[in-house]
Structure formats: C-alpha cells, structure tokens
Coordinates of N, CA, C and O in Angstrom, one line a residue:
M196 N 1.0 -1.0 0.0 CA 0.0 -0.4 -0.1 C 0.7 1.1 -0.1 O 2.1 1.2 0.7
K197 N 0.3 2.2 -0.5 CA 1.0 3.4 -0.8 C 1.2 4.2 0.7 O 0.2 4.3 1.3
N198 N 2.3 4.6 0.9 CA 2.8 5.4 2.2 C 2.0 6.4 2.2 O 1.4 6.4 3.3
Y199 N 1.5 7.4 1.5 CA 0.5 8.6 1.5 C -0.7 8.3 1.8 O -1.6 8.5 2.5
V200 N -1.4 7.1 1.1 CA -2.7 6.5 1.2 C -2.8 6.2 2.6 O -3.7 6.6 3.6
L201 N -2.0 5.3 3.1 CA -1.8 5.0 4.6 C -2.0 5.9 5.8 O -2.4 6.0 6.4
R202 N -0.8 6.8 5.5 CA -0.8 8.2 6.4 C -2.0 9.0 6.6 O -2.3 9.4 7.6
Y203 N -2.8 9.4 5.3 CA -3.7 10.2 5.5 C -5.3 9.2 5.7 O -6.0 9.8 6.4
G204 N -5.0 8.0 5.8 CA -6.0 7.3 6.0 C -5.9 7.2 7.7 O -7.3 7.3 8.3
L205 N -4.9 6.7 8.1 CA -4.5 6.8 9.6 C -5.0 8.4 10.3 O -5.4 8.3 11.2
W206 N -4.6 9.2 9.7 CA -4.8 10.6 10.1 C -6.5 10.8 10.2 O -7.0 11.2 11.2
G207 N -7.3 10.3 9.1 CA -8.4 10.4 9.3 C -9.3 9.5 10.2 O -10.2 10.3 10.8
G208 N -8.9 8.7 10.6 CA -9.4 7.6 11.6 C -8.9 8.2 12.7 O -9.7 8.2 13.7
G209 N -7.6 8.7 13.0 CA -7.2 9.5 14.5 C -8.0 10.6 14.9 O -8.4 10.7 15.7
I210 N -8.4 11.4 13.6 CA -9.3 12.5 13.6 C -10.7 12.1 14.2 O -11.2 12.5 15.2
S211 N -11.2 11.2 13.5 CA -12.6 10.4 13.9 C -12.6 10.1 15.6 O -13.4 10.4 15.9
I212 N -11.6 9.6 16.0 CA -11.5 8.8 17.1 C -11.4 10.2 18.2 O -12.1 10.1 19.3
G213 N -10.6 10.9 17.8 CA -10.3 12.3 18.5 C -11.6 12.9 18.6 O -11.9 13.2 19.8
L214 N -12.3 13.4 17.9 CA -13.6 14.2 17.7 C -14.7 13.4 18.5 O -15.4 14.0 19.3
G215 N -14.7 11.9 18.2 CA -15.4 11.0 18.8 C -15.5 10.9 20.6 O -16.6 11.1 21.0
L216 N -14.3 10.9 20.7 CA -13.9 10.8 22.2 C -14.5 12.2 23.2 O -15.0 12.5 23.7
I217 N -14.0 13.5 22.0 CA -14.3 14.8 22.8 C -16.1 15.0 22.7 O -16.2 15.5 23.6
N218 N -16.4 14.4 21.7 CA -17.9 14.3 21.4 C -18.6 13.6 22.8 O -19.4 14.3 23.3
W219 N -18.3 12.4 22.9 CA -18.8 11.8 24.0 C -18.5 12.1 25.5 O -19.6 12.1 26.4
F220 N -17.4 12.8 25.7 CA -17.0 13.2 26.9 C -17.7 14.6 27.6 O -17.6 15.0 28.3
T221 N -17.8 15.4 26.2 CA -18.2 16.8 26.7 C -19.8 17.2 25.9 O -20.6 17.1 26.7
V222 N -19.9 16.9 24.8 CA -21.2 17.6 24.2 C -22.1 16.4 24.6 O -23.4 16.8 24.9
A223 N -21.9 15.2 24.5 CA -23.0 14.2 24.6 C -23.4 13.9 26.2 O -24.5 13.8 26.2
Q224 N -22.4 14.2 26.8 CA -23.0 14.3 28.3 C -23.9 15.8 28.7 O -24.8 15.8 29.8
I225 N -23.8 16.8 28.1 CA -24.4 18.0 28.4 C -25.5 17.9 27.3 O -26.5 18.4 28.0
Y226 N -25.6 17.9 26.0 CA -26.7 18.1 25.3 C -27.5 16.6 24.9 O -28.6 17.1 24.4
G227 N -27.0 15.7 25.2 CA -27.9 14.3 25.0 C -27.8 14.0 23.5 O -26.8 14.5 22.8
P228 N -28.1 13.0 23.2 CA -28.0 12.1 21.9 C -28.6 13.0 20.4 O -27.8 12.8 19.9
G229 N -29.5 13.8 20.4 CA -29.7 14.5 19.4 C -28.7 15.5 19.0 O -28.1 15.3 17.7
V230 N -28.2 16.3 20.0 CA -26.9 17.5 19.4 C -25.9 16.6 19.3 O -25.0 16.6 18.3
S231 N -25.4 15.3 20.1 CA -24.4 14.5 19.9 C -24.1 13.7 18.5 O -23.1 13.6 17.9
Q232 N -25.6 13.2 18.0 CA -25.5 12.6 16.7 C -24.8 13.6 15.5 O -24.4 13.1 14.8
A233 N -25.6 14.8 16.0 CA -25.7 15.5 14.8 C -23.8 16.1 14.8 O -23.2 16.2 13.8
I234 N -23.3 16.3 15.9 CA -21.8 16.5 15.8 C -21.0 15.2 15.5 O -20.4 15.4 15.0
G235 N -21.7 14.1 15.8 CA -21.0 12.9 15.2 C -20.6 12.7 13.9 O -19.7 12.4 13.0
Y236 N -21.9 13.0 13.1 CA -21.8 13.2 11.4 C -20.8 14.2 11.1 O -20.1 14.0 10.1
L237 N -21.1 15.6 11.7 CA -19.8 16.3 11.4 C -18.4 16.1 11.5 O -17.8 16.6 10.9
S238 N -18.4 15.5 12.6 CA -16.8 14.9 13.0 C -16.6 14.0 11.7 O -15.3 13.8 11.4
I239 N -17.5 13.0 11.3 CA -17.3 12.2 10.2 C -16.9 12.9 9.1 O -15.8 12.7 8.5
V240 N -17.3 13.8 8.8 CA -17.0 14.6 7.5 C -15.9 15.5 7.8 O -15.0 15.3 6.7
L241 N -15.6 16.0 8.8 CA -14.2 16.6 9.0 C -13.0 15.6 8.9 O -12.0 15.9 8.5
S242 N -13.1 14.5 9.6 CA -12.2 13.5 9.6 C -11.9 13.1 8.2 O -10.7 12.7 7.6
L243 N -13.2 13.0 7.3 CA -12.7 12.6 6.0 C -12.2 13.9 4.9 O -12.4 13.7 3.9
M244 N -12.0 15.0 5.7 CA -11.3 15.9 4.8 C -9.9 15.7 4.2 O -9.1 16.1 3.7
C245 N -9.3 14.3 4.9 CA -8.0 14.0 4.9 C -8.0 13.4 3.2 O -7.1 13.2 2.4
V246 N -9.3 12.8 2.7 CA -9.4 12.4 1.3 C -8.9 13.5 0.3 O -8.0 13.1 -0.4
P247 N -9.7 14.7 0.1 CA -9.1 15.6 -0.8 C -7.5 15.9 -0.5 O -7.0 16.1 -1.3
L248 N -7.2 16.2 0.8 CA -5.8 16.2 1.2 C -4.9 15.3 0.5 O -3.8 15.8 0.1
G249 N -5.1 14.3 0.7 CA -4.5 13.2 0.4 C -4.1 13.0 -1.4 O -3.4 12.9 -2.1
I250 N -5.4 13.3 -2.1 CA -5.4 13.2 -3.5 C -4.4 14.6 -4.0 O -3.8 14.4 -4.8
K251 N -4.7 15.3 -3.3 CA -4.3 16.9 -3.6 C -2.6 16.5 -3.6 O -1.7 17.0 -4.3
Y252 N -2.0 15.9 -2.3 CA -0.8 15.6 -2.2 C -0.3 14.9 -3.4 O 0.8 15.3 -3.6
F253 N -1.1 13.8 -3.7 CA -0.4 13.2 -4.5 C 0.0 13.6 -5.8 O 0.8 13.7 -6.6
R254 N -1.6 14.3 -6.2 CA -1.2 15.2 -7.6 C -0.2 16.3 -7.5 O 0.6 16.2 -8.3
D255 N -0.3 17.1 -6.5 CA 0.7 18.0 -6.5 C 2.4 17.7 -6.2 O 3.4 18.4 -6.8
K256 N 2.7 16.8 -5.3 CA 3.8 16.7 -4.9 C 4.4 15.1 -5.5 O 5.6 15.4 -5.4
L257 N 3.7 14.6 -5.8 CA 4.1 13.0 -6.5 C 4.1 12.8 -8.0 O 4.5 12.0 -8.4
N258 N 3.1 13.6 -8.5 CA 2.6 13.3 -9.8 C 2.7 14.7 -11.0 O 1.8 14.8 -11.5
S259 N 3.7 15.4 -10.5 CA 3.8 16.5 -11.3 C 2.5 17.6 -11.8 O 2.4 18.2 -12.8
G260 N 1.6 17.6 -10.8 CA 0.6 18.4 -11.1 C -0.7 17.6 -12.0 O -1.8 18.1 -12.2
K261 N -0.5 16.4 -12.1 CA -1.3 15.8 -13.3 C -2.0 14.7 -12.3 O -1.5 14.1 -11.5
L262 N -3.5 14.5 -12.7 CA -4.3 13.5 -11.8 C -5.5 13.3 -12.8 O -6.3 14.0 -13.2
T263 N -5.7 12.0 -13.0 CA -6.8 11.6 -13.6 C -8.0 11.4 -12.5 O -7.8 11.2 -11.4
F264 N -9.2 11.3 -13.0 CA -10.1 11.2 -12.0 C -10.1 9.8 -11.4 O -10.5 9.4 -10.3
V265 N -9.8 8.7 -12.7 CA -9.9 7.2 -11.9 C -8.5 7.4 -10.7 O -8.9 6.5 -9.8
H266 N -7.5 7.6 -11.2 CA -6.0 7.6 -10.2 C -6.9 8.5 -9.0 O -6.5 7.9 -7.8
G267 N -7.2 9.7 -9.0 CA -7.8 10.2 -7.7 C -8.7 9.4 -6.7 O -8.7 9.5 -5.8
F268 N -9.8 8.7 -7.6 CA -10.7 7.9 -7.0 C -10.4 6.9 -6.4 O -10.9 6.2 -5.2
K269 N -9.0 6.1 -6.9 CA -8.4 5.0 -6.2 C -7.4 5.4 -5.0 O -7.8 4.5 -4.0
I270 N -6.9 6.6 -4.7 CA -6.3 7.1 -3.9 C -7.3 7.5 -2.8 O -7.0 7.0 -1.7
G271 N -8.5 8.2 -3.2 CA -9.4 8.7 -2.1 C -10.3 7.1 -1.7 O -10.4 7.1 -0.3
L272 N -10.1 6.3 -2.4 CA -11.0 4.9 -1.7 C -10.0 4.4 -0.7 O -10.6 3.9 0.1
G273 N -8.7 4.2 -1.1 CA -8.0 3.7 0.0 C -7.9 4.4 1.1 O -7.9 3.9 2.2
I274 N -7.7 5.8 1.1 CA -7.6 6.8 2.2 C -9.1 6.4 3.1 O -9.2 6.1 4.3
T275 N -10.2 6.4 2.3 CA -11.6 6.2 2.8 C -11.6 4.8 3.5 O -12.0 4.8 4.7
F276 N -11.2 4.1 3.0 CA -11.2 2.4 3.5 C -10.3 2.2 4.8 O -10.9 1.8 5.8
I277 N -9.2 2.8 4.7 CA -8.6 2.9 6.4 C -9.1 3.8 7.1 O -9.1 3.3 8.2
A278 N -9.4 4.8 6.9 CA -10.3 5.9 7.6 C -11.6 5.0 8.4 O -11.8 4.8 9.5
S279 N -12.0 4.4 7.7 CA -13.6 3.6 7.8 C -12.8 2.4 8.8 O -13.6 2.0 9.9
L280 N -11.7 1.8 8.4 CA -11.3 0.5 9.3 C -11.0 0.9 10.8 O -11.1 0.3 11.5
V281 N -10.2 2.1 10.7 CA -9.8 2.6 11.9 C -11.1 3.0 13.0 O -11.3 2.7 13.9
T282 N -11.9 3.5 12.1 CA -13.5 3.9 13.1 C -13.9 2.7 13.5 O -14.8 2.7 14.5
F283 N -14.1 1.7 12.8 CA -14.6 0.2 13.0 C -14.0 -0.1 14.3 O -14.5 -0.6 15.3
L284 N -12.8 -0.1 14.4 CA -12.2 -0.8 15.4 C -12.1 -0.1 16.8 O -12.5 -0.8 17.9
Y285 N -12.0 1.5 16.4 CA -12.6 2.1 17.8 C -13.9 1.7 18.0 O -14.5 1.9 19.2
S286 N -15.0 1.8 16.9 CA -16.3 1.7 17.7 C -16.6 0.6 18.5 O -17.2 0.0 19.7
M287 N -15.8 -0.9 17.9 CA -15.8 -1.9 18.5 C -15.5 -1.9 19.9 O -16.1 -2.2 21.0
L288 N -14.5 -1.0 20.2 CA -13.9 -1.0 21.4 C -14.7 -0.2 22.6 O -15.0 -0.2 23.3
F289 N -15.3 0.8 21.8 CA -16.3 2.0 22.3 C -17.5 1.2 22.8 O -17.7 1.1 24.3
F290 N -18.1 0.3 22.2 CA -19.3 -0.2 22.5 C -18.9 -1.4 23.5 O -19.8 -1.8 24.4
A291 N -17.8 -2.0 23.3 CA -17.2 -3.2 24.0 C -17.3 -2.4 25.8 O -17.6 -3.2 26.9
M292 N -17.0 -1.4 25.8 CA -16.3 -1.1 26.8 C -17.3 0.0 27.6 O -17.4 0.2 28.7
A293 N -18.2 0.6 26.6 CA -19.1 1.6 27.4 C -20.6 1.2 26.8 O -21.4 2.2 26.8
G294 N -20.7 0.2 26.6 CA -22.2 -0.3 26.0 C -23.2 -0.1 27.2 O -24.2 0.3 26.2
D295 N -23.2 -0.5 28.3 CA -24.1 -0.4 28.9 C -24.3 1.2 29.2 O -25.5 1.6 29.4
R296 N -23.3 1.9 29.5 CA -23.3 3.2 29.9 C -24.0 4.2 28.5 O -24.5 5.1 28.6
F297 N -23.4 3.8 27.3 CA -24.0 4.2 26.0 C -25.5 4.0 26.0 O -26.4 4.9 25.8
D298 N -26.2 2.7 26.8 CA -27.6 2.4 26.6 C -28.4 3.3 27.5 O -29.5 3.8 27.1
E299 N -27.8 3.3 28.6 CA -28.5 4.4 29.6 C -28.5 6.0 29.0 O -29.6 6.7 29.2
W300 N -27.5 6.1 28.6 CA -27.3 7.7 27.8 C -28.5 7.9 26.8 O -28.8 8.9 26.7
S301 N -28.3 6.8 25.8 CA -29.5 6.8 24.7 C -30.9 7.0 25.1 O -31.6 7.4 24.5
R302 N -31.1 6.4 26.6 CA -32.6 6.8 26.7 C -32.7 8.1 27.6 O -33.7 8.4 28.0
K303 N -31.8 9.1 27.7 CA -31.7 10.1 28.5 C -32.7 10.9 28.2 O -32.6 11.1 26.7
G304 N -33.8 11.4 28.8 CA -34.5 12.5 28.3 C -35.8 12.1 27.5 O -36.7 12.8 27.0
L305 N -36.0 10.5 27.1 CA -37.2 10.2 26.9 C -38.2 10.3 27.9 O -38.0 9.8 28.8
S306 N -39.5 10.5 27.1 CA -40.9 10.4 28.0 C -41.1 8.8 28.0 O -40.4 8.0 27.5
E307 N -41.8 8.6 28.9 CA -42.5 7.1 29.3 C -42.7 6.1 27.9 O -42.7 5.5 27.7
T308 N -43.6 7.4 27.2 CA -44.2 6.7 25.8 C -42.9 6.5 25.1 O -42.8 5.2 24.3
E309 N -42.2 7.4 24.9 CA -40.8 7.0 23.7 C -39.9 6.1 24.5 O -39.4 5.1 23.7
L310 N -39.8 5.8 26.1 CA -38.9 4.8 26.4 C -39.9 3.5 26.2 O -38.8 2.6 25.8
A311 N -41.0 3.3 26.4 CA -41.7 2.1 26.1 C -41.6 1.6 24.9 O -41.4 0.3 24.1
E312 N -41.9 2.6 23.7 CA -41.5 2.0 22.2 C -40.1 1.8 22.0 O -39.8 0.8 21.5
M313 N -39.0 2.4 22.5 CA -37.7 2.0 22.3 C -37.4 0.7 22.7 O -37.1 -0.3 22.2
Q314 N -37.8 0.0 23.9 CA -38.0 -1.1 24.6 C -38.5 -2.1 23.8 O -38.0 -3.1 23.6
A315 N -39.4 -1.6 23.3 CA -40.5 -2.4 22.5 C -39.5 -2.7 20.9 O -39.8 -4.0 20.6
Q316 N -39.2 -2.2 20.5 CA -38.3 -2.1 19.5 C -37.0 -2.9 19.8 O -36.5 -3.8 18.7
I317 N -36.5 -2.6 20.6 CA -35.4 -3.3 21.3 C -35.5 -5.1 21.5 O -35.0 -6.0 21.3
A318 N -36.7 -5.1 22.0 CA -37.1 -6.7 22.2 C -37.2 -7.3 20.7 O -37.3 -8.5 20.9
Q319 N -37.8 -6.6 19.9 CA -37.9 -7.0 18.4 C -36.7 -7.3 17.7 O -36.4 -8.0 16.7
T320 N -35.6 -6.7 18.4 CA -34.1 -6.9 17.2 C -33.5 -8.1 17.9 O -33.6 -8.4 19.0
P321 N -32.8 -8.7 16.7 CA -32.1 -9.7 16.8 C -30.7 -9.5 17.5 O -30.7 -8.3 17.6
D322 N -30.5 -10.3 18.5 CA -29.5 -10.2 19.6 C -28.0 -9.6 18.9 O -27.1 -8.8 19.7
F323 N -27.6 -9.9 17.7 CA -26.7 -9.8 17.1 C -26.5 -8.3 16.7 O -25.3 -7.5 16.6
V324 N -27.7 -7.6 16.4 CA -27.3 -5.9 16.2 C -26.8 -5.4 17.5 O -26.3 -4.2 17.2
L325 N -27.1 -5.8 18.7 CA -26.6 -5.0 19.6 C -25.4 -5.6 20.0 O -24.7 -4.9 20.9
T326 N -24.4 -6.3 19.3 CA -23.1 -6.7 19.8 C -22.1 -5.5 19.1 O -22.5 -4.5 18.2
P327 N -20.9 -5.5 19.7 CA -20.0 -4.4 19.2 C -19.5 -4.3 18.0 O -19.5 -3.5 17.2
W328 N -19.1 -5.8 17.5 CA -19.0 -6.0 16.0 C -19.9 -5.6 15.1 O -19.5 -4.6 14.1
F329 N -21.3 -5.5 15.5 CA -22.2 -5.2 14.5 C -22.2 -3.4 14.7 O -22.4 -2.9 13.5
Q330 N -22.1 -3.0 15.7 CA -22.2 -1.5 15.9 C -21.1 -1.0 15.0 O -21.1 0.0 14.3
G331 N -19.9 -1.6 15.3 CA -18.9 -1.1 14.6 C -19.0 -1.2 13.2 O -18.3 -0.5 12.3
L332 N -19.6 -2.4 12.6 CA -19.6 -2.4 11.0 C -20.7 -1.5 10.8 O -20.5 -0.8 9.6
V333 N -21.8 -1.1 11.3 CA -22.6 0.0 11.1 C -21.9 1.3 10.8 O -21.9 2.1 9.6
L334 N -20.7 1.7 11.9 CA -20.5 3.0 12.0 C -19.3 2.7 10.6 O -18.7 3.8 9.7
F335 N -18.6 1.7 10.2 CA -17.8 1.5 9.3 C -18.5 1.6 7.8 O -18.0 2.7 7.1
L336 N -19.6 1.3 7.6 CA -20.4 1.5 6.1 C -20.6 2.8 6.1 O -20.9 3.5 5.2
T337 N -21.2 3.7 7.5 CA -21.5 5.0 7.6 C -20.5 5.7 7.1 O -20.5 7.0 6.2
V338 N -19.1 5.9 7.5 CA -18.1 6.5 7.3 C -17.7 6.3 5.7 O -17.1 7.0 5.0
F339 N -17.7 5.2 5.4 CA -17.2 4.5 4.2 C -18.2 5.4 3.1 O -17.9 5.7 1.8
M340 N -19.2 5.1 3.1 CA -20.6 5.9 2.4 C -20.4 7.3 2.1 O -20.4 7.9 1.2
I341 N -20.2 7.9 3.3 CA -19.7 9.3 3.4 C -18.4 9.7 2.7 O -18.6 10.3 1.9
G342 N -17.4 9.0 2.9 CA -16.2 8.7 2.3 C -16.5 8.9 0.9 O -15.6 9.3 0.0
L343 N -17.3 7.7 0.5 CA -17.4 7.5 -1.1 C -18.0 9.0 -2.0 O -17.3 9.4 -2.8
I344 N -19.0 9.5 -1.1 CA -19.3 11.0 -1.8 C -18.3 12.0 -1.8 O -18.0 12.7 -2.9
I345 N -17.4 12.0 -0.6 CA -16.5 13.3 -0.6 C -15.1 12.8 -1.6 O -15.0 13.7 -2.2
N346 N -15.1 11.4 -1.9 CA -14.3 11.0 -2.7 C -14.8 11.6 -4.0 O -13.8 11.6 -4.7
L347 N -15.8 11.0 -4.4 CA -16.3 11.4 -5.8 C -16.0 12.8 -6.3 O -15.7 13.2 -7.1
I348 N -16.5 13.5 -5.2 CA -16.6 15.1 -5.5 C -15.0 15.6 -5.5 O -14.7 16.4 -6.5
S349 N -14.2 15.0 -4.7 CA -12.8 15.4 -4.6 C -12.1 15.1 -5.8 O -11.3 15.9 -6.5
S350 N -12.3 13.8 -6.2 CA -11.6 13.2 -7.6 C -12.0 14.3 -8.9 O -11.3 14.2 -9.9
L351 N -13.5 14.7 -8.8 CA -14.0 15.4 -9.8 C -13.4 16.8 -10.2 O -12.9 17.3 -10.9
V352 N -13.3 17.2 -8.8 CA -12.7 18.8 -8.5 C -11.2 19.0 -8.6 O -10.3 19.8 -9.6
L353 N -10.5 17.7 -8.3 CA -9.0 17.9 -8.4 C -8.3 17.1 -9.6 O -7.1 17.5 -9.6
K354 N -9.3 16.6 -10.4 CA -8.4 16.0 -11.5 C -7.9 17.1 -12.6 O -8.6 18.3 -12.5
R355 N -6.6 16.9 -13.3 CA -6.3 17.9 -14.3 C -5.4 16.9 -15.1 O -4.6 15.9 -14.6
A356 N -5.5 17.4 -16.4 CA -5.1 16.9 -17.4 C -3.5 17.0 -17.3 O -3.3 18.2 -16.8
E357 N -2.8 16.7 -18.2 CA -1.6 16.8 -18.4 C -1.4 18.3 -18.6 O -1.9 19.2 -19.6
I358 N -0.2 19.0 -18.0 CA 0.1 20.5 -18.6 C 1.2 20.3 -19.4 O 2.1 19.9 -19.8
N359 N 0.6 21.5 -20.3 CA 1.7 21.5 -21.6 C 2.6 22.4 -21.2 O 2.5 23.6 -20.6
D360 N 3.8 22.1 -21.7 CA 4.9 23.1 -21.3 C 5.3 23.8 -22.7 O 5.2 23.6 -23.7
Q361 N 5.1 25.2 -22.2 CA 5.1 26.3 -22.9 C 6.3 27.0 -22.8 O 6.6 27.6 -21.6

C-alpha cells in the first residue's frame, strides 16, 4: 500500500477517534443524543477531509500536477477504507467498553411513551444487532459511504489533465 494513502487514512481515522471522544465526554453528556449525533456526523465529515488532502498531495507533490479522475478516485478509496477501518476498530472497542453506559445515555430525556416504544423495538431486534462488532460495522459503512461521496467530489474537482510545457 502506498505510504501517503496509509498516512492520510490513519490521520482521518485518528481525527474521527479524537472528535468522537471529545463528543462523548463533553457534548453528549451535556446536550444528549440529538445534538451529539449531529456533532458525530460533522466529525465524520471533518475526519474525511483527509481524502481531498491526500489526493491533492499526490497530484501536486508526487505526480507533477497531473491527476486523472480514476487515479484520484483510487487514492481516495484507499484513504476512505483505512479511515473507515480505524473507525470500525474504535467503535467496537467503544461499544465493548461503554455499552451499558451508552444504553443508559441513549434513553436520557425520553418520555415514558418513547421509552416504552424503544424497549419494544429492542425486544424485537435480533441479538447480534446489539453486539460491538455489528455496531462497529454500522459505523464502518456509514463512514465509508460518506467517504465515497467526498471522494467522488474530490476526484472530480482535483482532476487535472497533463500540463502543456510552453
């Protein structure tokens, strides 16, 4: 694997972990699930800004200012995959360690009716859905899908044909 793809992917995953921990220990505890979820999606998008940065680095520093859409998309796909994988591993650890506390937190501020509805839904949910690996998989897919969109846009914007020497 290319060194720069690994580096930018690890940076993206690290930013996701850092922002996720800040969110959990501050925003989530003060404002509850609704605001925390919005901040969570924002942190995913911010962490995936490593995708266009990695593509731009390749184009400008390693490829003489040239980049095709396909090559840019492949680079972005690698960065997105690594960032998603790091987020998957972090999510599995998070849910394994804070699972019960997370469940209590997610019920915070719910009315009796909402709480009863939530418990009824959980009762109908297959057991594997509540496991850390499945929660990690959901986050992996979420980050990966958002990353694909960012990658597509980045590859289109950053593509550059060969520069004519004049």
